[in-house]
Amino acid sequence: MSLAINGKAYGPFEVRDELSMNDFLREYLGMTGTKFGCGLAQCLSCAVIVDNPDGTSHTSPTCVVPAANFSGKSIRTVEGHAQNGQLSVLQKAFVEHFSFQCGYCTPGFLNEGQVLLERLAKTPAARADLDTTIRDALNGHLCRCTGYVKYHEAVRAVILADPNRYLS
Ligand code: FES
Ligand code: FES
């Protein structure tokens, strides 16, 4: 398999059919920012961003998906958000809002929030729908430290700081 991760080409690799994408990232590539939580596609701590050829993006769990399924794809992981030593806008907002405690769920929330921001930059949401939009986007991500409100507030703050970009 070959793929692009955070804009860089990797491969070709030979991988066993049953090797999960989570094990591939963490054990083959040493990219341990992608976490392993439930292993059952229930918590999304293992989610990465998949960039589609049509310019859209979505998140995907990696714990239950074979690495081979990502062959030819372009993905982003938590390691790719900071650029030149600078945290992304959303990462800064997570820090400023004390969104995380242990941080185990943070890569998944970060990837999901980033996908939402990029989607809204293309298709802005109505101001009245903002909270529902954020809630729907982050739904499914579990935080055992119960940081849900703080994550929500951080994403909301990024959007409200640039309403012309994200809101209709
Ligand atoms: S570890 Fe993949 S969804 Fe929980
Ligand atoms: S910050 Fe600990 S699981 Fe979310």
mmCIF file with all atom_site columns, C-alpha atoms and ligand atoms in Angstrom:
data_model
loop_
_atom_site.group_PDB
_atom_site.id
_atom_site.type_symbol
_atom_site.label_atom_id
_atom_site.label_alt_id
_atom_site.label_comp_id
_atom_site.label_asym_id
_atom_site.label_entity_id
_atom_site.label_seq_id
_atom_site.pdbx_PDB_ins_code
_atom_site.Cartn_x
_atom_site.Cartn_y
_atom_site.Cartn_z
_atom_site.occupancy
_atom_site.B_iso_or_equiv
_atom_site.pdbx_formal_charge
_atom_site.auth_seq_id
_atom_site.auth_comp_id
_atom_site.auth_asym_id
_atom_site.auth_atom_id
_atom_site.pdbx_PDB_model_num
ATOM   1   C  CA  . MET A 1 1   ? 0.000   0.000  0.000  1.00 0.00 ? 1   MET A CA  1
ATOM   2   C  CA  . SER A 1 2   ? 0.951   3.638  -0.532 1.00 0.00 ? 2   SER A CA  1
ATOM   3   C  CA  . LEU A 1 3   ? -0.761  6.701  0.801  1.00 0.00 ? 3   LEU A CA  1
ATOM   4   C  CA  . ALA A 1 4   ? -0.282  10.353 1.667  1.00 0.00 ? 4   ALA A CA  1
ATOM   5   C  CA  . ILE A 1 5   ? -0.230  11.402 5.327  1.00 0.00 ? 5   ILE A CA  1
ATOM   6   C  CA  . ASN A 1 6   ? -0.227  15.068 6.227  1.00 0.00 ? 6   ASN A CA  1
ATOM   7   C  CA  . GLY A 1 7   ? 0.810   15.915 2.673  1.00 0.00 ? 7   GLY A CA  1
ATOM   8   C  CA  . LYS A 1 8   ? 3.740   13.523 2.550  1.00 0.00 ? 8   LYS A CA  1
ATOM   9   C  CA  . ALA A 1 9   ? 3.936   10.322 0.478  1.00 0.00 ? 9   ALA A CA  1
ATOM   10  C  CA  . TYR A 1 10  ? 4.467   7.030  2.322  1.00 0.00 ? 10  TYR A CA  1
ATOM   11  C  CA  . GLY A 1 11  ? 5.101   3.601  0.819  1.00 0.00 ? 11  GLY A CA  1
ATOM   12  C  CA  . PRO A 1 12  ? 4.928   1.311  -0.872 1.00 0.00 ? 12  PRO A CA  1
ATOM   13  C  CA  . PHE A 1 13  ? 4.535   -1.064 2.070  1.00 0.00 ? 13  PHE A CA  1
ATOM   14  C  CA  . GLU A 1 14  ? 3.512   -4.683 2.201  1.00 0.00 ? 14  GLU A CA  1
ATOM   15  C  CA  . VAL A 1 15  ? 0.962   -5.151 4.948  1.00 0.00 ? 15  VAL A CA  1
ATOM   16  C  CA  . ARG A 1 16  ? -1.027  -8.104 6.193  1.00 0.00 ? 16  ARG A CA  1
ATOM   17  C  CA  . ASP A 1 17  ? -4.690  -7.995 5.246  1.00 0.00 ? 17  ASP A CA  1
ATOM   18  C  CA  . GLU A 1 18  ? -5.749  -7.948 8.893  1.00 0.00 ? 18  GLU A CA  1
ATOM   19  C  CA  . LEU A 1 19  ? -3.386  -5.159 9.995  1.00 0.00 ? 19  LEU A CA  1
ATOM   20  C  CA  . SER A 1 20  ? -5.507  -2.289 11.254 1.00 0.00 ? 20  SER A CA  1
ATOM   21  C  CA  . MET A 1 21  ? -4.846  1.265  10.176 1.00 0.00 ? 21  MET A CA  1
ATOM   22  C  CA  . ASN A 1 22  ? -4.375  2.141  13.842 1.00 0.00 ? 22  ASN A CA  1
ATOM   23  C  CA  . ASP A 1 23  ? -1.572  -0.401 14.231 1.00 0.00 ? 23  ASP A CA  1
ATOM   24  C  CA  . PHE A 1 24  ? -0.074  0.698  10.919 1.00 0.00 ? 24  PHE A CA  1
ATOM   25  C  CA  . LEU A 1 25  ? 0.121   4.338  12.010 1.00 0.00 ? 25  LEU A CA  1
ATOM   26  C  CA  . ARG A 1 26  ? 1.282   3.654  15.538 1.00 0.00 ? 26  ARG A CA  1
ATOM   27  C  CA  . GLU A 1 27  ? 3.509   0.596  15.128 1.00 0.00 ? 27  GLU A CA  1
ATOM   28  C  CA  . TYR A 1 28  ? 4.826   0.871  11.571 1.00 0.00 ? 28  TYR A CA  1
ATOM   29  C  CA  . LEU A 1 29  ? 5.154   4.645  11.313 1.00 0.00 ? 29  LEU A CA  1
ATOM   30  C  CA  . GLY A 1 30  ? 5.506   5.599  14.982 1.00 0.00 ? 30  GLY A CA  1
ATOM   31  C  CA  . MET A 1 31  ? 2.692   8.123  14.631 1.00 0.00 ? 31  MET A CA  1
ATOM   32  C  CA  . THR A 1 32  ? 1.282   7.606  18.091 1.00 0.00 ? 32  THR A CA  1
ATOM   33  C  CA  . GLY A 1 33  ? -0.829  10.759 18.112 1.00 0.00 ? 33  GLY A CA  1
ATOM   34  C  CA  . THR A 1 34  ? -3.669  8.650  16.751 1.00 0.00 ? 34  THR A CA  1
ATOM   35  C  CA  . LYS A 1 35  ? -5.027  6.874  19.805 1.00 0.00 ? 35  LYS A CA  1
ATOM   36  C  CA  . PHE A 1 36  ? -6.518  3.456  20.410 1.00 0.00 ? 36  PHE A CA  1
ATOM   37  C  CA  . GLY A 1 37  ? -9.488  3.517  22.746 1.00 0.00 ? 37  GLY A CA  1
ATOM   38  C  CA  . CYS A 1 38  ? -12.362 1.086  22.470 1.00 0.00 ? 38  CYS A CA  1
ATOM   39  C  CA  . GLY A 1 39  ? -11.208 -0.783 19.393 1.00 0.00 ? 39  GLY A CA  1
ATOM   40  C  CA  . LEU A 1 40  ? -14.862 -1.121 18.437 1.00 0.00 ? 40  LEU A CA  1
ATOM   41  C  CA  . ALA A 1 41  ? -15.609 2.016  16.392 1.00 0.00 ? 41  ALA A CA  1
ATOM   42  C  CA  . GLN A 1 42  ? -17.468 3.465  19.392 1.00 0.00 ? 42  GLN A CA  1
ATOM   43  C  CA  . CYS A 1 43  ? -15.280 6.263  20.783 1.00 0.00 ? 43  CYS A CA  1
ATOM   44  C  CA  . LEU A 1 44  ? -13.499 7.831  17.773 1.00 0.00 ? 44  LEU A CA  1
ATOM   45  C  CA  . SER A 1 45  ? -10.294 8.577  19.682 1.00 0.00 ? 45  SER A CA  1
ATOM   46  C  CA  . CYS A 1 46  ? -8.660  6.832  16.729 1.00 0.00 ? 46  CYS A CA  1
ATOM   47  C  CA  . ALA A 1 47  ? -10.258 8.993  14.024 1.00 0.00 ? 47  ALA A CA  1
ATOM   48  C  CA  . VAL A 1 48  ? -8.195  10.497 11.220 1.00 0.00 ? 48  VAL A CA  1
ATOM   49  C  CA  . ILE A 1 49  ? -9.210  12.863 8.428  1.00 0.00 ? 49  ILE A CA  1
ATOM   50  C  CA  . VAL A 1 50  ? -9.657  11.406 4.959  1.00 0.00 ? 50  VAL A CA  1
ATOM   51  C  CA  . ASP A 1 51  ? -9.372  13.963 2.150  1.00 0.00 ? 51  ASP A CA  1
ATOM   52  C  CA  . ASN A 1 52  ? -11.486 12.951 -0.810 1.00 0.00 ? 52  ASN A CA  1
ATOM   53  C  CA  . PRO A 1 53  ? -10.574 13.690 -4.435 1.00 0.00 ? 53  PRO A CA  1
ATOM   54  C  CA  . ASP A 1 54  ? -13.634 15.960 -4.754 1.00 0.00 ? 54  ASP A CA  1
ATOM   55  C  CA  . GLY A 1 55  ? -12.239 18.329 -2.109 1.00 0.00 ? 55  GLY A CA  1
ATOM   56  C  CA  . THR A 1 56  ? -14.499 17.145 0.706  1.00 0.00 ? 56  THR A CA  1
ATOM   57  C  CA  . SER A 1 57  ? -13.161 15.540 3.848  1.00 0.00 ? 57  SER A CA  1
ATOM   58  C  CA  . HIS A 1 58  ? -14.512 13.225 6.490  1.00 0.00 ? 58  HIS A CA  1
ATOM   59  C  CA  . THR A 1 59  ? -13.184 11.417 9.527  1.00 0.00 ? 59  THR A CA  1
ATOM   60  C  CA  . SER A 1 60  ? -12.747 7.693  9.751  1.00 0.00 ? 60  SER A CA  1
ATOM   61  C  CA  . PRO A 1 61  ? -11.976 5.416  12.660 1.00 0.00 ? 61  PRO A CA  1
ATOM   62  C  CA  . THR A 1 62  ? -8.746  3.495  12.251 1.00 0.00 ? 62  THR A CA  1
ATOM   63  C  CA  . CYS A 1 63  ? -9.183  0.795  14.885 1.00 0.00 ? 63  CYS A CA  1
ATOM   64  C  CA  . VAL A 1 64  ? -11.543 -1.405 12.915 1.00 0.00 ? 64  VAL A CA  1
ATOM   65  C  CA  . VAL A 1 65  ? -10.453 -0.495 9.385  1.00 0.00 ? 65  VAL A CA  1
ATOM   66  C  CA  . PRO A 1 66  ? -7.655  -2.425 7.676  1.00 0.00 ? 66  PRO A CA  1
ATOM   67  C  CA  . ALA A 1 67  ? -4.632  -0.347 6.708  1.00 0.00 ? 67  ALA A CA  1
ATOM   68  C  CA  . ALA A 1 68  ? -4.956  -1.659 3.173  1.00 0.00 ? 68  ALA A CA  1
ATOM   69  C  CA  . ASN A 1 69  ? -8.304  0.145  2.856  1.00 0.00 ? 69  ASN A CA  1
ATOM   70  C  CA  . PHE A 1 70  ? -6.396  3.429  3.004  1.00 0.00 ? 70  PHE A CA  1
ATOM   71  C  CA  . SER A 1 71  ? -4.149  2.572  0.070  1.00 0.00 ? 71  SER A CA  1
ATOM   72  C  CA  . GLY A 1 72  ? -4.134  5.412  -2.448 1.00 0.00 ? 72  GLY A CA  1
ATOM   73  C  CA  . LYS A 1 73  ? -5.837  7.761  -0.011 1.00 0.00 ? 73  LYS A CA  1
ATOM   74  C  CA  . SER A 1 74  ? -4.783  11.063 1.439  1.00 0.00 ? 74  SER A CA  1
ATOM   75  C  CA  . ILE A 1 75  ? -5.235  11.390 5.182  1.00 0.00 ? 75  ILE A CA  1
ATOM   76  C  CA  . ARG A 1 76  ? -4.406  13.821 7.955  1.00 0.00 ? 76  ARG A CA  1
ATOM   77  C  CA  . THR A 1 77  ? -3.548  12.959 11.531 1.00 0.00 ? 77  THR A CA  1
ATOM   78  C  CA  . VAL A 1 78  ? -3.119  15.013 14.667 1.00 0.00 ? 78  VAL A CA  1
ATOM   79  C  CA  . GLU A 1 79  ? 0.587   15.326 13.865 1.00 0.00 ? 79  GLU A CA  1
ATOM   80  C  CA  . GLY A 1 80  ? -0.267  17.430 10.798 1.00 0.00 ? 80  GLY A CA  1
ATOM   81  C  CA  . HIS A 1 81  ? -2.237  20.264 12.390 1.00 0.00 ? 81  HIS A CA  1
ATOM   82  C  CA  . ALA A 1 82  ? 0.575   22.407 13.770 1.00 0.00 ? 82  ALA A CA  1
ATOM   83  C  CA  . GLN A 1 83  ? 2.653   24.095 11.090 1.00 0.00 ? 83  GLN A CA  1
ATOM   84  C  CA  . ASN A 1 84  ? 6.198   25.409 11.566 1.00 0.00 ? 84  ASN A CA  1
ATOM   85  C  CA  . GLY A 1 85  ? 5.906   24.928 15.305 1.00 0.00 ? 85  GLY A CA  1
ATOM   86  C  CA  . GLN A 1 86  ? 2.668   26.918 15.492 1.00 0.00 ? 86  GLN A CA  1
ATOM   87  C  CA  . LEU A 1 87  ? -0.522  25.334 16.759 1.00 0.00 ? 87  LEU A CA  1
ATOM   88  C  CA  . SER A 1 88  ? -3.531  25.573 14.457 1.00 0.00 ? 88  SER A CA  1
ATOM   89  C  CA  . VAL A 1 89  ? -6.320  27.979 15.309 1.00 0.00 ? 89  VAL A CA  1
ATOM   90  C  CA  . LEU A 1 90  ? -8.428  25.106 16.605 1.00 0.00 ? 90  LEU A CA  1
ATOM   91  C  CA  . GLN A 1 91  ? -5.594  23.654 18.674 1.00 0.00 ? 91  GLN A CA  1
ATOM   92  C  CA  . LYS A 1 92  ? -5.073  27.054 20.281 1.00 0.00 ? 92  LYS A CA  1
ATOM   93  C  CA  . ALA A 1 93  ? -8.791  27.282 21.019 1.00 0.00 ? 93  ALA A CA  1
ATOM   94  C  CA  . PHE A 1 94  ? -8.732  23.848 22.688 1.00 0.00 ? 94  PHE A CA  1
ATOM   95  C  CA  . VAL A 1 95  ? -5.895  25.020 24.909 1.00 0.00 ? 95  VAL A CA  1
ATOM   96  C  CA  . GLU A 1 96  ? -7.504  28.390 25.686 1.00 0.00 ? 96  GLU A CA  1
ATOM   97  C  CA  . HIS A 1 97  ? -10.817 26.740 26.602 1.00 0.00 ? 97  HIS A CA  1
ATOM   98  C  CA  . PHE A 1 98  ? -9.220  23.979 28.715 1.00 0.00 ? 98  PHE A CA  1
ATOM   99  C  CA  . SER A 1 99  ? -11.059 21.537 26.490 1.00 0.00 ? 99  SER A CA  1
ATOM   100 C  CA  . PHE A 1 100 ? -9.079  18.482 27.460 1.00 0.00 ? 100 PHE A CA  1
ATOM   101 C  CA  . GLN A 1 101 ? -7.773  16.927 30.633 1.00 0.00 ? 101 GLN A CA  1
ATOM   102 C  CA  . CYS A 1 102 ? -5.931  13.674 29.897 1.00 0.00 ? 102 CYS A CA  1
ATOM   103 C  CA  . GLY A 1 103 ? -6.006  14.486 26.179 1.00 0.00 ? 103 GLY A CA  1
ATOM   104 C  CA  . TYR A 1 104 ? -6.643  10.951 25.037 1.00 0.00 ? 104 TYR A CA  1
ATOM   105 C  CA  . CYS A 1 105 ? -9.702  11.900 23.005 1.00 0.00 ? 105 CYS A CA  1
ATOM   106 C  CA  . THR A 1 106 ? -8.228  15.164 21.716 1.00 0.00 ? 106 THR A CA  1
ATOM   107 C  CA  . PRO A 1 107 ? -6.824  13.975 18.369 1.00 0.00 ? 107 PRO A CA  1
ATOM   108 C  CA  . GLY A 1 108 ? -10.258 12.717 17.364 1.00 0.00 ? 108 GLY A CA  1
ATOM   109 C  CA  . PHE A 1 109 ? -12.038 15.890 18.458 1.00 0.00 ? 109 PHE A CA  1
ATOM   110 C  CA  . LEU A 1 110 ? -9.394  17.987 16.729 1.00 0.00 ? 110 LEU A CA  1
ATOM   111 C  CA  . ASN A 1 111 ? -9.757  16.134 13.453 1.00 0.00 ? 111 ASN A CA  1
ATOM   112 C  CA  . GLU A 1 112 ? -13.549 16.295 13.619 1.00 0.00 ? 112 GLU A CA  1
ATOM   113 C  CA  . GLY A 1 113 ? -13.569 19.978 14.486 1.00 0.00 ? 113 GLY A CA  1
ATOM   114 C  CA  . GLN A 1 114 ? -11.174 20.738 11.658 1.00 0.00 ? 114 GLN A CA  1
ATOM   115 C  CA  . VAL A 1 115 ? -13.370 18.914 9.157  1.00 0.00 ? 115 VAL A CA  1
ATOM   116 C  CA  . LEU A 1 116 ? -16.329 20.946 10.397 1.00 0.00 ? 116 LEU A CA  1
ATOM   117 C  CA  . LEU A 1 117 ? -14.459 24.254 10.040 1.00 0.00 ? 117 LEU A CA  1
ATOM   118 C  CA  . GLU A 1 118 ? -13.405 23.405 6.500  1.00 0.00 ? 118 GLU A CA  1
ATOM   119 C  CA  . ARG A 1 119 ? -16.939 22.344 5.607  1.00 0.00 ? 119 ARG A CA  1
ATOM   120 C  CA  . LEU A 1 120 ? -18.418 25.551 6.986  1.00 0.00 ? 120 LEU A CA  1
ATOM   121 C  CA  . ALA A 1 121 ? -15.829 27.618 5.104  1.00 0.00 ? 121 ALA A CA  1
ATOM   122 C  CA  . LYS A 1 122 ? -17.290 26.120 1.919  1.00 0.00 ? 122 LYS A CA  1
ATOM   123 C  CA  . THR A 1 123 ? -20.917 25.908 3.019  1.00 0.00 ? 123 THR A CA  1
ATOM   124 C  CA  . PRO A 1 124 ? -21.613 28.348 5.847  1.00 0.00 ? 124 PRO A CA  1
ATOM   125 C  CA  . ALA A 1 125 ? -24.282 27.505 8.411  1.00 0.00 ? 125 ALA A CA  1
ATOM   126 C  CA  . ALA A 1 126 ? -27.053 29.749 9.638  1.00 0.00 ? 126 ALA A CA  1
ATOM   127 C  CA  . ARG A 1 127 ? -26.198 31.474 12.904 1.00 0.00 ? 127 ARG A CA  1
ATOM   128 C  CA  . ALA A 1 128 ? -29.303 30.017 14.501 1.00 0.00 ? 128 ALA A CA  1
ATOM   129 C  CA  . ASP A 1 129 ? -28.128 26.500 13.664 1.00 0.00 ? 129 ASP A CA  1
ATOM   130 C  CA  . LEU A 1 130 ? -24.607 26.931 15.004 1.00 0.00 ? 130 LEU A CA  1
ATOM   131 C  CA  . ASP A 1 131 ? -24.908 24.965 18.239 1.00 0.00 ? 131 ASP A CA  1
ATOM   132 C  CA  . THR A 1 132 ? -26.794 22.139 16.564 1.00 0.00 ? 132 THR A CA  1
ATOM   133 C  CA  . THR A 1 133 ? -24.239 22.038 13.778 1.00 0.00 ? 133 THR A CA  1
ATOM   134 C  CA  . ILE A 1 134 ? -21.339 21.738 16.214 1.00 0.00 ? 134 ILE A CA  1
ATOM   135 C  CA  . ARG A 1 135 ? -23.183 19.184 18.342 1.00 0.00 ? 135 ARG A CA  1
ATOM   136 C  CA  . ASP A 1 136 ? -23.978 17.043 15.303 1.00 0.00 ? 136 ASP A CA  1
ATOM   137 C  CA  . ALA A 1 137 ? -20.382 17.235 14.061 1.00 0.00 ? 137 ALA A CA  1
ATOM   138 C  CA  . LEU A 1 138 ? -18.790 16.224 17.376 1.00 0.00 ? 138 LEU A CA  1
ATOM   139 C  CA  . ASN A 1 139 ? -21.437 13.633 18.139 1.00 0.00 ? 139 ASN A CA  1
ATOM   140 C  CA  . GLY A 1 140 ? -19.952 10.169 18.525 1.00 0.00 ? 140 GLY A CA  1
ATOM   141 C  CA  . HIS A 1 141 ? -16.650 11.315 20.005 1.00 0.00 ? 141 HIS A CA  1
ATOM   142 C  CA  . LEU A 1 142 ? -16.373 10.077 23.578 1.00 0.00 ? 142 LEU A CA  1
ATOM   143 C  CA  . CYS A 1 143 ? -14.408 11.885 26.278 1.00 0.00 ? 143 CYS A CA  1
ATOM   144 C  CA  . ARG A 1 144 ? -13.980 9.968  29.514 1.00 0.00 ? 144 ARG A CA  1
ATOM   145 C  CA  . CYS A 1 145 ? -12.922 13.197 31.212 1.00 0.00 ? 145 CYS A CA  1
ATOM   146 C  CA  . THR A 1 146 ? -16.255 14.696 30.081 1.00 0.00 ? 146 THR A CA  1
ATOM   147 C  CA  . GLY A 1 147 ? -14.837 17.687 28.221 1.00 0.00 ? 147 GLY A CA  1
ATOM   148 C  CA  . TYR A 1 148 ? -17.781 17.900 25.861 1.00 0.00 ? 148 TYR A CA  1
ATOM   149 C  CA  . VAL A 1 149 ? -18.897 21.414 26.752 1.00 0.00 ? 149 VAL A CA  1
ATOM   150 C  CA  . LYS A 1 150 ? -15.367 22.790 26.538 1.00 0.00 ? 150 LYS A CA  1
ATOM   151 C  CA  . TYR A 1 151 ? -14.736 21.223 23.155 1.00 0.00 ? 151 TYR A CA  1
ATOM   152 C  CA  . HIS A 1 152 ? -18.035 22.629 21.946 1.00 0.00 ? 152 HIS A CA  1
ATOM   153 C  CA  . GLU A 1 153 ? -17.183 26.083 23.258 1.00 0.00 ? 153 GLU A CA  1
ATOM   154 C  CA  . ALA A 1 154 ? -13.763 26.042 21.621 1.00 0.00 ? 154 ALA A CA  1
ATOM   155 C  CA  . VAL A 1 155 ? -15.124 25.156 18.192 1.00 0.00 ? 155 VAL A CA  1
ATOM   156 C  CA  . ARG A 1 156 ? -17.874 27.722 18.647 1.00 0.00 ? 156 ARG A CA  1
ATOM   157 C  CA  . ALA A 1 157 ? -15.353 30.427 19.541 1.00 0.00 ? 157 ALA A CA  1
ATOM   158 C  CA  . VAL A 1 158 ? -13.319 29.773 16.395 1.00 0.00 ? 158 VAL A CA  1
ATOM   159 C  CA  . ILE A 1 159 ? -16.436 30.058 14.263 1.00 0.00 ? 159 ILE A CA  1
ATOM   160 C  CA  . LEU A 1 160 ? -17.735 33.177 15.984 1.00 0.00 ? 160 LEU A CA  1
ATOM   161 C  CA  . ALA A 1 161 ? -14.315 34.836 15.701 1.00 0.00 ? 161 ALA A CA  1
ATOM   162 C  CA  . ASP A 1 162 ? -14.695 34.739 11.917 1.00 0.00 ? 162 ASP A CA  1
ATOM   163 C  CA  . PRO A 1 163 ? -18.443 34.805 11.218 1.00 0.00 ? 163 PRO A CA  1
ATOM   164 C  CA  . ASN A 1 164 ? -18.099 36.017 7.646  1.00 0.00 ? 164 ASN A CA  1
ATOM   165 C  CA  . ARG A 1 165 ? -16.170 32.872 6.855  1.00 0.00 ? 165 ARG A CA  1
ATOM   166 C  CA  . TYR A 1 166 ? -18.227 30.276 8.668  1.00 0.00 ? 166 TYR A CA  1
ATOM   167 C  CA  . LEU A 1 167 ? -21.764 31.624 9.008  1.00 0.00 ? 167 LEU A CA  1
ATOM   168 C  CA  . SER A 1 168 ? -24.359 32.621 6.437  1.00 0.00 ? 168 SER A CA  1
HETATM 169 S  S1  . FES B 2 .   ? -10.569 3.162  19.239 1.00 0.00 ? 1   FES B S1  1
HETATM 170 FE FE1 . FES B 2 .   ? -11.480 3.397  17.314 1.00 0.00 ? 1   FES B FE1 1
HETATM 171 S  S2  . FES B 2 .   ? -13.464 4.096  17.735 1.00 0.00 ? 1   FES B S2  1
HETATM 172 FE FE2 . FES B 2 .   ? -12.615 3.711  19.703 1.00 0.00 ? 1   FES B FE2 1
HETATM 173 S  S1  . FES B 2 .   ? -9.729  14.616 27.857 1.00 0.00 ? 2   FES B S1  1
HETATM 174 FE FE1 . FES B 2 .   ? -9.527  12.658 28.769 1.00 0.00 ? 2   FES B FE1 1
HETATM 175 S  S2  . FES B 2 .   ? -10.765 11.399 27.507 1.00 0.00 ? 2   FES B S2  1
HETATM 176 FE FE2 . FES B 2 .   ? -11.170 13.396 26.796 1.00 0.00 ? 2   FES B FE2 1
#
